[in-house]
Coordinates of C-alpha atoms in Angstrom, one line a residue:
M1 CA 8.0 5.1 -21.3
T2 CA 6.6 5.6 -24.8
G3 CA 7.9 9.1 -25.0
P4 CA 8.7 12.2 -23.0
D5 CA 5.9 13.7 -20.8
P6 CA 4.5 17.0 -22.2
Y7 CA 6.0 20.0 -20.7
T8 CA 4.5 20.9 -17.3
P9 CA 5.7 23.1 -14.5
P10 CA 8.0 21.4 -12.0
P11 CA 6.1 19.2 -9.5
P12 CA 6.0 20.2 -5.8
S13 CA 9.3 19.6 -4.0
Q14 CA 7.6 17.6 -1.3
M15 CA 4.5 15.3 -1.5
R16 CA 3.5 13.2 1.5
L17 CA 1.6 9.9 1.4
G18 CA 0.2 8.1 4.4
L19 CA -0.4 4.5 5.4
W20 CA -3.7 3.3 7.0
G21 CA -4.8 -0.1 8.0
P22 CA -6.2 -2.1 11.0
P23 CA -4.0 -4.1 13.3
G24 CA -2.6 -7.2 11.5
S25 CA -3.2 -5.8 7.9
G26 CA 0.6 -6.1 7.3
K27 CA 1.6 -2.4 7.5
T28 CA 5.1 -3.2 8.9
T29 CA 5.7 -6.0 6.4
Y30 CA 4.5 -3.8 3.5
L31 CA 7.0 -1.0 4.6
A32 CA 9.7 -3.6 4.9
A33 CA 9.0 -5.0 1.4
L34 CA 9.1 -1.6 -0.2
K35 CA 12.9 -1.5 -0.4
L36 CA 13.0 -4.9 -2.1
A37 CA 10.2 -3.9 -4.4
A38 CA 12.1 -0.8 -5.6
L39 CA 15.3 -2.9 -6.0
R40 CA 13.6 -5.5 -8.1
S41 CA 11.3 -3.1 -10.0
T42 CA 11.3 -3.0 -13.8
L43 CA 8.8 0.0 -13.8
P44 CA 9.8 3.1 -15.8
G45 CA 11.5 5.8 -13.8
N46 CA 14.4 3.9 -12.2
W47 CA 12.9 4.4 -8.7
T48 CA 15.0 4.2 -5.6
M49 CA 14.0 4.3 -1.9
N50 CA 15.9 5.5 1.1
G51 CA 15.2 6.6 4.7
A52 CA 14.8 10.4 5.0
D53 CA 15.3 10.4 8.8
P54 CA 17.3 8.2 11.4
A55 CA 14.2 6.1 12.3
A56 CA 13.5 5.2 8.7
I57 CA 17.2 4.4 7.9
E58 CA 17.3 2.1 10.9
F59 CA 14.0 0.4 9.9
I60 CA 15.2 -0.3 6.3
T61 CA 18.5 -1.7 7.5
E62 CA 16.8 -4.0 10.1
S63 CA 13.9 -5.1 7.9
M64 CA 16.1 -5.8 4.9
K65 CA 18.2 -8.2 7.1
Q66 CA 15.0 -9.7 8.6
L67 CA 13.3 -10.4 5.3
A68 CA 16.1 -11.1 2.8
E69 CA 18.7 -12.8 5.1
L70 CA 17.0 -14.2 8.1
K71 CA 13.8 -15.2 6.1
S72 CA 11.5 -14.0 8.8
F73 CA 8.9 -11.3 9.2
P74 CA 9.4 -8.0 11.1
A75 CA 8.1 -8.1 14.7
A76 CA 4.9 -6.4 15.6
T77 CA 5.0 -2.7 16.4
E78 CA 5.1 -2.2 20.1
R79 CA 5.0 1.7 20.2
H80 CA 4.1 4.4 17.8
R81 CA 6.9 5.8 15.7
S82 CA 7.1 8.3 12.8
M83 CA 9.2 7.6 9.8
M84 CA 9.9 9.4 6.5
F85 CA 10.9 7.5 3.4
K86 CA 12.1 9.3 0.2
F87 CA 11.5 7.9 -3.3
T88 CA 13.6 9.3 -6.1
G89 CA 13.1 8.5 -9.8
E90 CA 13.5 10.2 -13.2
R91 CA 11.3 11.2 -16.0
S92 CA 11.8 12.4 -19.5
V93 CA 10.2 15.8 -20.0
A94 CA 9.8 17.7 -23.1
A95 CA 11.4 21.2 -23.1
P96 CA 9.3 24.4 -23.0
P97 CA 8.0 25.3 -26.5
P98 CA 10.3 27.8 -28.3
Q99 CA 9.2 31.4 -28.5
K100 CA 7.6 32.4 -31.7
L101 CA 9.7 34.6 -33.8
G102 CA 8.5 37.6 -35.9
W103 CA 8.2 37.8 -39.7
R104 CA 11.9 38.9 -40.0
F105 CA 13.1 35.4 -39.1
R106 CA 14.1 33.8 -42.5
G107 CA 16.0 30.8 -41.4
G108 CA 13.0 28.4 -41.1
P109 CA 11.3 27.2 -37.9
P110 CA 13.7 26.5 -35.0
Q111 CA 14.4 22.9 -34.0
A112 CA 12.6 21.7 -30.9
P113 CA 15.0 21.3 -28.0
A114 CA 15.7 17.7 -27.0
P115 CA 13.8 16.3 -23.9
S116 CA 15.5 16.4 -20.6
I117 CA 15.8 13.8 -17.9
E118 CA 14.6 15.3 -14.6
R119 CA 14.6 14.1 -11.1
D120 CA 11.3 13.1 -9.6
Q121 CA 10.6 12.5 -6.0
F122 CA 8.1 12.1 -3.3
Y123 CA 7.9 11.2 0.4
L124 CA 6.1 8.4 2.3
D125 CA 5.3 9.8 5.7
V126 CA 4.4 6.9 8.1
L127 CA 3.0 6.9 11.6
D128 CA 3.4 3.2 12.6
V129 CA 1.0 2.5 15.5
P130 CA 0.7 -0.7 17.6
G131 CA -2.0 -3.3 17.1
A132 CA -4.3 -2.2 19.9
D133 CA -7.6 -4.1 20.1
Y134 CA -9.6 -1.0 21.0
E135 CA -13.1 -1.9 19.7
H136 CA -13.4 -5.6 19.4
E137 CA -13.0 -9.1 20.9
S138 CA -11.0 -11.7 19.1
R139 CA -13.4 -14.0 17.1
T140 CA -11.4 -17.1 16.4
D141 CA -14.6 -19.2 15.9
R142 CA -14.8 -17.8 12.3
L143 CA -11.9 -19.7 10.8
D144 CA -12.3 -20.6 7.2
S145 CA -11.9 -24.3 6.6
D146 CA -9.4 -23.7 3.8
L147 CA -7.1 -21.5 5.9
L148 CA -3.6 -22.8 6.8
D149 CA -3.8 -20.5 9.8
L150 CA -0.5 -18.9 9.0
E151 CA -0.1 -15.8 11.2
F152 CA 2.5 -13.1 10.5
P153 CA 4.2 -11.4 13.4
D154 CA 2.4 -8.1 12.8
D155 CA -0.9 -10.0 12.9
E156 CA -0.7 -10.6 16.6
P157 CA -3.5 -8.8 18.6
T158 CA -2.5 -6.8 21.6
N159 CA -5.2 -6.9 24.4
S160 CA -3.3 -4.7 26.8
T161 CA -5.6 -2.1 28.4
D162 CA -2.7 0.3 28.7
V163 CA -2.1 0.1 24.9
A164 CA -5.8 0.7 24.2
D165 CA -5.8 3.7 26.5
D166 CA -2.7 5.1 24.8
F167 CA -4.6 4.8 21.5
D168 CA -7.8 6.3 22.5
G169 CA -6.8 8.9 25.1
P170 CA -6.3 12.6 24.5
G171 CA -3.1 13.0 22.6
G172 CA -3.0 9.2 22.1
N173 CA -2.1 7.3 19.0
R174 CA -5.5 7.6 17.3
E175 CA -5.3 11.4 17.5
K176 CA -1.8 11.3 16.2
L177 CA -3.0 9.0 13.3
L178 CA -5.9 11.4 12.5
D179 CA -3.4 14.3 12.4
H180 CA -1.1 12.3 10.2
L181 CA -3.8 11.3 7.7
Q182 CA -5.4 14.7 7.5
Q183 CA -2.0 16.3 6.6
C184 CA -1.3 13.7 3.9
Q185 CA -2.4 14.2 0.3
G186 CA -2.5 10.6 -0.7
I187 CA -3.3 7.4 1.5
V188 CA -2.5 3.7 1.1
Y189 CA -5.3 1.7 2.8
L190 CA -4.4 -1.9 3.5
F191 CA -7.2 -4.6 3.7
D192 CA -6.2 -8.1 4.8
P193 CA -8.8 -10.6 3.7
D194 CA -7.2 -13.4 5.6
R195 CA -7.3 -11.6 8.9
D196 CA -10.9 -10.4 8.1
A197 CA -12.0 -14.0 7.5
R198 CA -10.6 -15.0 10.9
Q199 CA -11.5 -11.9 13.0
G200 CA -14.3 -10.3 11.1
D201 CA -13.5 -6.9 12.5
S202 CA -11.9 -4.8 9.6
F203 CA -15.0 -2.5 9.5
S204 CA -14.7 -1.9 13.3
Y205 CA -11.3 -0.3 12.7
F206 CA -12.1 1.4 9.5
H207 CA -15.3 3.2 10.3
P208 CA -14.2 5.2 13.5
V209 CA -11.1 6.5 11.7
L210 CA -13.0 7.5 8.6
E211 CA -15.8 9.2 10.7
Q212 CA -13.4 11.2 12.7
L213 CA -11.2 12.1 9.7
T214 CA -14.2 13.3 7.8
A215 CA -15.4 15.4 10.8
R216 CA -11.9 17.1 11.0
V217 CA -11.7 17.8 7.2
M218 CA -15.3 19.1 7.0
E219 CA -14.5 21.5 9.9
S220 CA -11.5 22.9 8.1
T221 CA -11.3 25.2 5.1
H222 CA -12.0 22.3 2.7
T223 CA -15.2 23.2 0.7
G224 CA -15.9 19.9 -1.1
S225 CA -18.5 17.4 -0.1
R226 CA -16.0 14.4 -0.1
L227 CA -12.6 13.9 1.3
P228 CA -9.9 15.4 -0.9
H229 CA -7.3 12.6 -0.5
R230 CA -6.3 10.3 -3.3
I231 CA -6.4 6.8 -1.9
A232 CA -4.9 3.4 -3.1
V233 CA -6.8 0.5 -1.7
C234 CA -4.5 -2.5 -1.3
V235 CA -5.8 -6.0 -0.8
T236 CA -2.9 -7.6 1.0
K237 CA -1.4 -11.2 1.3
F238 CA -2.3 -12.3 -2.3
D239 CA 0.2 -15.1 -1.6
N240 CA -1.9 -16.5 1.2
P241 CA -3.4 -19.9 0.3
T242 CA -7.0 -18.8 0.9
V243 CA -6.6 -15.5 -0.9
Y244 CA -4.8 -17.1 -3.9
K245 CA -7.4 -19.9 -4.1
A246 CA -10.3 -17.4 -4.3
A247 CA -8.4 -15.4 -7.1
Y248 CA -7.6 -18.6 -9.0
V249 CA -11.1 -20.2 -8.8
G250 CA -12.7 -16.8 -9.7
G251 CA -10.6 -16.4 -12.7
Y252 CA -8.9 -13.2 -11.5
A253 CA -5.3 -14.4 -11.5
A254 CA -3.1 -14.0 -14.6
R255 CA 0.7 -14.6 -15.1
D256 CA 3.0 -11.6 -15.0
A257 CA 4.9 -10.9 -18.2
N258 CA 8.2 -10.4 -16.3
P259 CA 10.3 -13.0 -14.4
P260 CA 9.5 -14.9 -12.2
F261 CA 6.2 -15.0 -14.1
A262 CA 4.1 -15.2 -10.9
P263 CA 0.4 -14.7 -10.6
V264 CA -0.9 -11.2 -10.6
I265 CA -4.4 -9.5 -10.5
R266 CA -4.5 -6.6 -12.9
N267 CA -5.7 -3.3 -11.5
G268 CA -8.8 -3.5 -13.7
Q269 CA -10.0 -6.6 -11.9
A270 CA -8.8 -5.7 -8.4
R271 CA -11.9 -3.7 -7.5
E272 CA -14.1 -6.7 -8.5
F273 CA -11.9 -9.1 -6.5
F274 CA -12.2 -6.9 -3.5
H275 CA -16.0 -7.0 -3.9
R276 CA -15.9 -10.8 -4.1
L277 CA -13.9 -11.1 -0.9
C278 CA -16.4 -8.8 0.9
R279 CA -19.5 -11.0 0.2
S280 CA -19.3 -13.0 3.4
D281 CA -22.3 -12.7 5.7
Q282 CA -20.0 -13.2 8.6
T283 CA -18.3 -9.7 8.4
N284 CA -19.2 -6.1 7.5
S285 CA -16.3 -5.7 5.2
D286 CA -18.7 -4.8 2.4
L287 CA -19.3 -1.5 4.2
I288 CA -15.7 -0.7 3.8
Y289 CA -16.1 -0.5 0.1
E290 CA -19.3 1.5 0.5
G291 CA -17.5 3.9 2.8
L292 CA -14.6 4.4 0.4
T293 CA -16.8 5.1 -2.6
Q294 CA -19.1 7.5 -0.7
Y295 CA -16.4 9.5 1.2
F296 CA -13.8 9.7 -1.6
H297 CA -14.1 10.9 -5.2
P298 CA -14.4 7.9 -7.6
E299 CA -11.5 9.2 -9.7
N300 CA -9.3 9.4 -6.6
I301 CA -9.7 5.7 -5.8
E302 CA -7.7 2.8 -7.2
F303 CA -7.6 -0.8 -6.1
F304 CA -4.5 -3.1 -6.0
V305 CA -3.9 -6.7 -5.0
T306 CA -0.5 -7.0 -3.3
S307 CA 1.9 -9.4 -1.7
A308 CA 4.9 -8.4 0.3
V309 CA 6.8 -11.7 -0.2
G310 CA 5.4 -12.9 -3.4
F311 CA 5.2 -16.6 -4.5
H312 CA 7.8 -19.3 -4.3
S313 CA 10.0 -19.1 -7.4
P314 CA 12.9 -21.6 -7.2
D315 CA 15.5 -21.0 -9.9
G316 CA 13.8 -17.7 -10.7
L317 CA 10.6 -19.3 -12.1
F318 CA 7.1 -19.7 -10.5
R319 CA 5.8 -23.2 -10.4
A320 CA 2.1 -23.6 -10.0
Q321 CA 2.4 -27.1 -8.3
D322 CA 4.4 -25.5 -5.4
P323 CA 3.3 -21.8 -5.2
F324 CA 3.5 -20.7 -1.6
N325 CA 6.6 -18.8 -0.3
V326 CA 5.6 -19.0 3.4
Q327 CA 5.4 -22.1 5.5
R328 CA 5.2 -22.9 9.1
D329 CA 8.5 -24.0 10.8
P330 CA 8.0 -27.5 12.1
V331 CA 10.8 -27.1 14.7
E332 CA 10.6 -23.6 16.0
G333 CA 6.9 -22.9 15.2
G334 CA 5.8 -19.6 13.6
V335 CA 6.3 -19.0 9.9
R336 CA 9.3 -18.6 7.6
I337 CA 9.9 -17.4 4.1
R338 CA 11.1 -20.3 1.8
G339 CA 12.9 -18.4 -0.9
K340 CA 13.7 -15.1 -2.5
I341 CA 11.2 -12.3 -2.1
H342 CA 9.5 -10.9 -5.1
P343 CA 7.0 -8.3 -3.9
I344 CA 3.8 -8.0 -6.0
N345 CA 2.2 -4.6 -6.5
V346 CA 3.9 -3.0 -3.5
L347 CA 5.6 -0.1 -5.2
E348 CA 2.9 0.5 -7.7
P349 CA 0.3 2.0 -5.4
L350 CA 2.7 4.7 -4.3
L351 CA 3.6 5.6 -7.9
W352 CA -0.1 5.7 -8.9
L353 CA -0.7 8.2 -6.0
H354 CA 2.3 10.2 -7.0
E355 CA 1.4 10.4 -10.6
G356 CA -2.1 11.5 -9.9
L357 CA -1.0 14.1 -7.3
R358 CA 1.6 15.5 -9.6
A359 CA -0.7 16.0 -12.5
P360 CA -2.0 19.5 -12.9
R361 CA -5.6 19.9 -11.7

């Protein structure tokens, strides 16, 4: 920090953020990487993460072992589950201005009290739902020639009719998801460009949820013409060969100033990069951008390019000639993580949401 924040009233004691994304967008992996991102973070505030309920504590314990020790990805979600994660940090806050004294005071102006360090916190309220294919058929004929066809465990489609019915039926997962999103003040929306290139169905999952969420909010006491949520749009899997190539060729990728000095896309260019990825004539993903900008206030939207596992960085340094941290296992099949995990822009979207929601309106 450059200095203490100006004095403001204490923030709300509880602030809930939600997670939204189609099947295979990496929701489970994103959640699993959050703990590692907090541990490795050099961001101001000394942020820590912990589970706020038994399900979240169990998830953190299992996912840390899965990612950091076993070098594998979390399994796909098989049933819906609710989890609450708590993020605790600190901020330097200027003390309230001293009271003005009358003319009788002759000792000169009083010294301003020293700034204080205060605890800062927010909650990530997650409804993790299974990847039910409820509105599309798999379109594997749209493979990009540059793809290595690396599929993560939570990319796997589920074609079970029972799961689809559970999602769409009264009181099903979709209704619970809509209840969840409506009650959150901020949303992290995950867009997986690799999956969209292969399946071409991101808009099919985005539009119904947006339409029904809007109908619910507009029927409530909300008086605005747009949804009131603050939303962080995350383009996931930056470390994927195809996504990284698009960023590198387009001139979007820059080196981070902190070890391991891996590629990053600054937030100022993330929106434009998202636009570039959505130009394909084979998908309707450009309508996702149009929907976001029409249904949410422009000042309430920010774009990020993220990676849950980061790039391969042997000896703590990124090497451009051998960049990828995920490879297919030639013996067992599937994919494995090669080295240490250095998440990219995983914690930052949550902190951006928190800062904006904490600020006085």
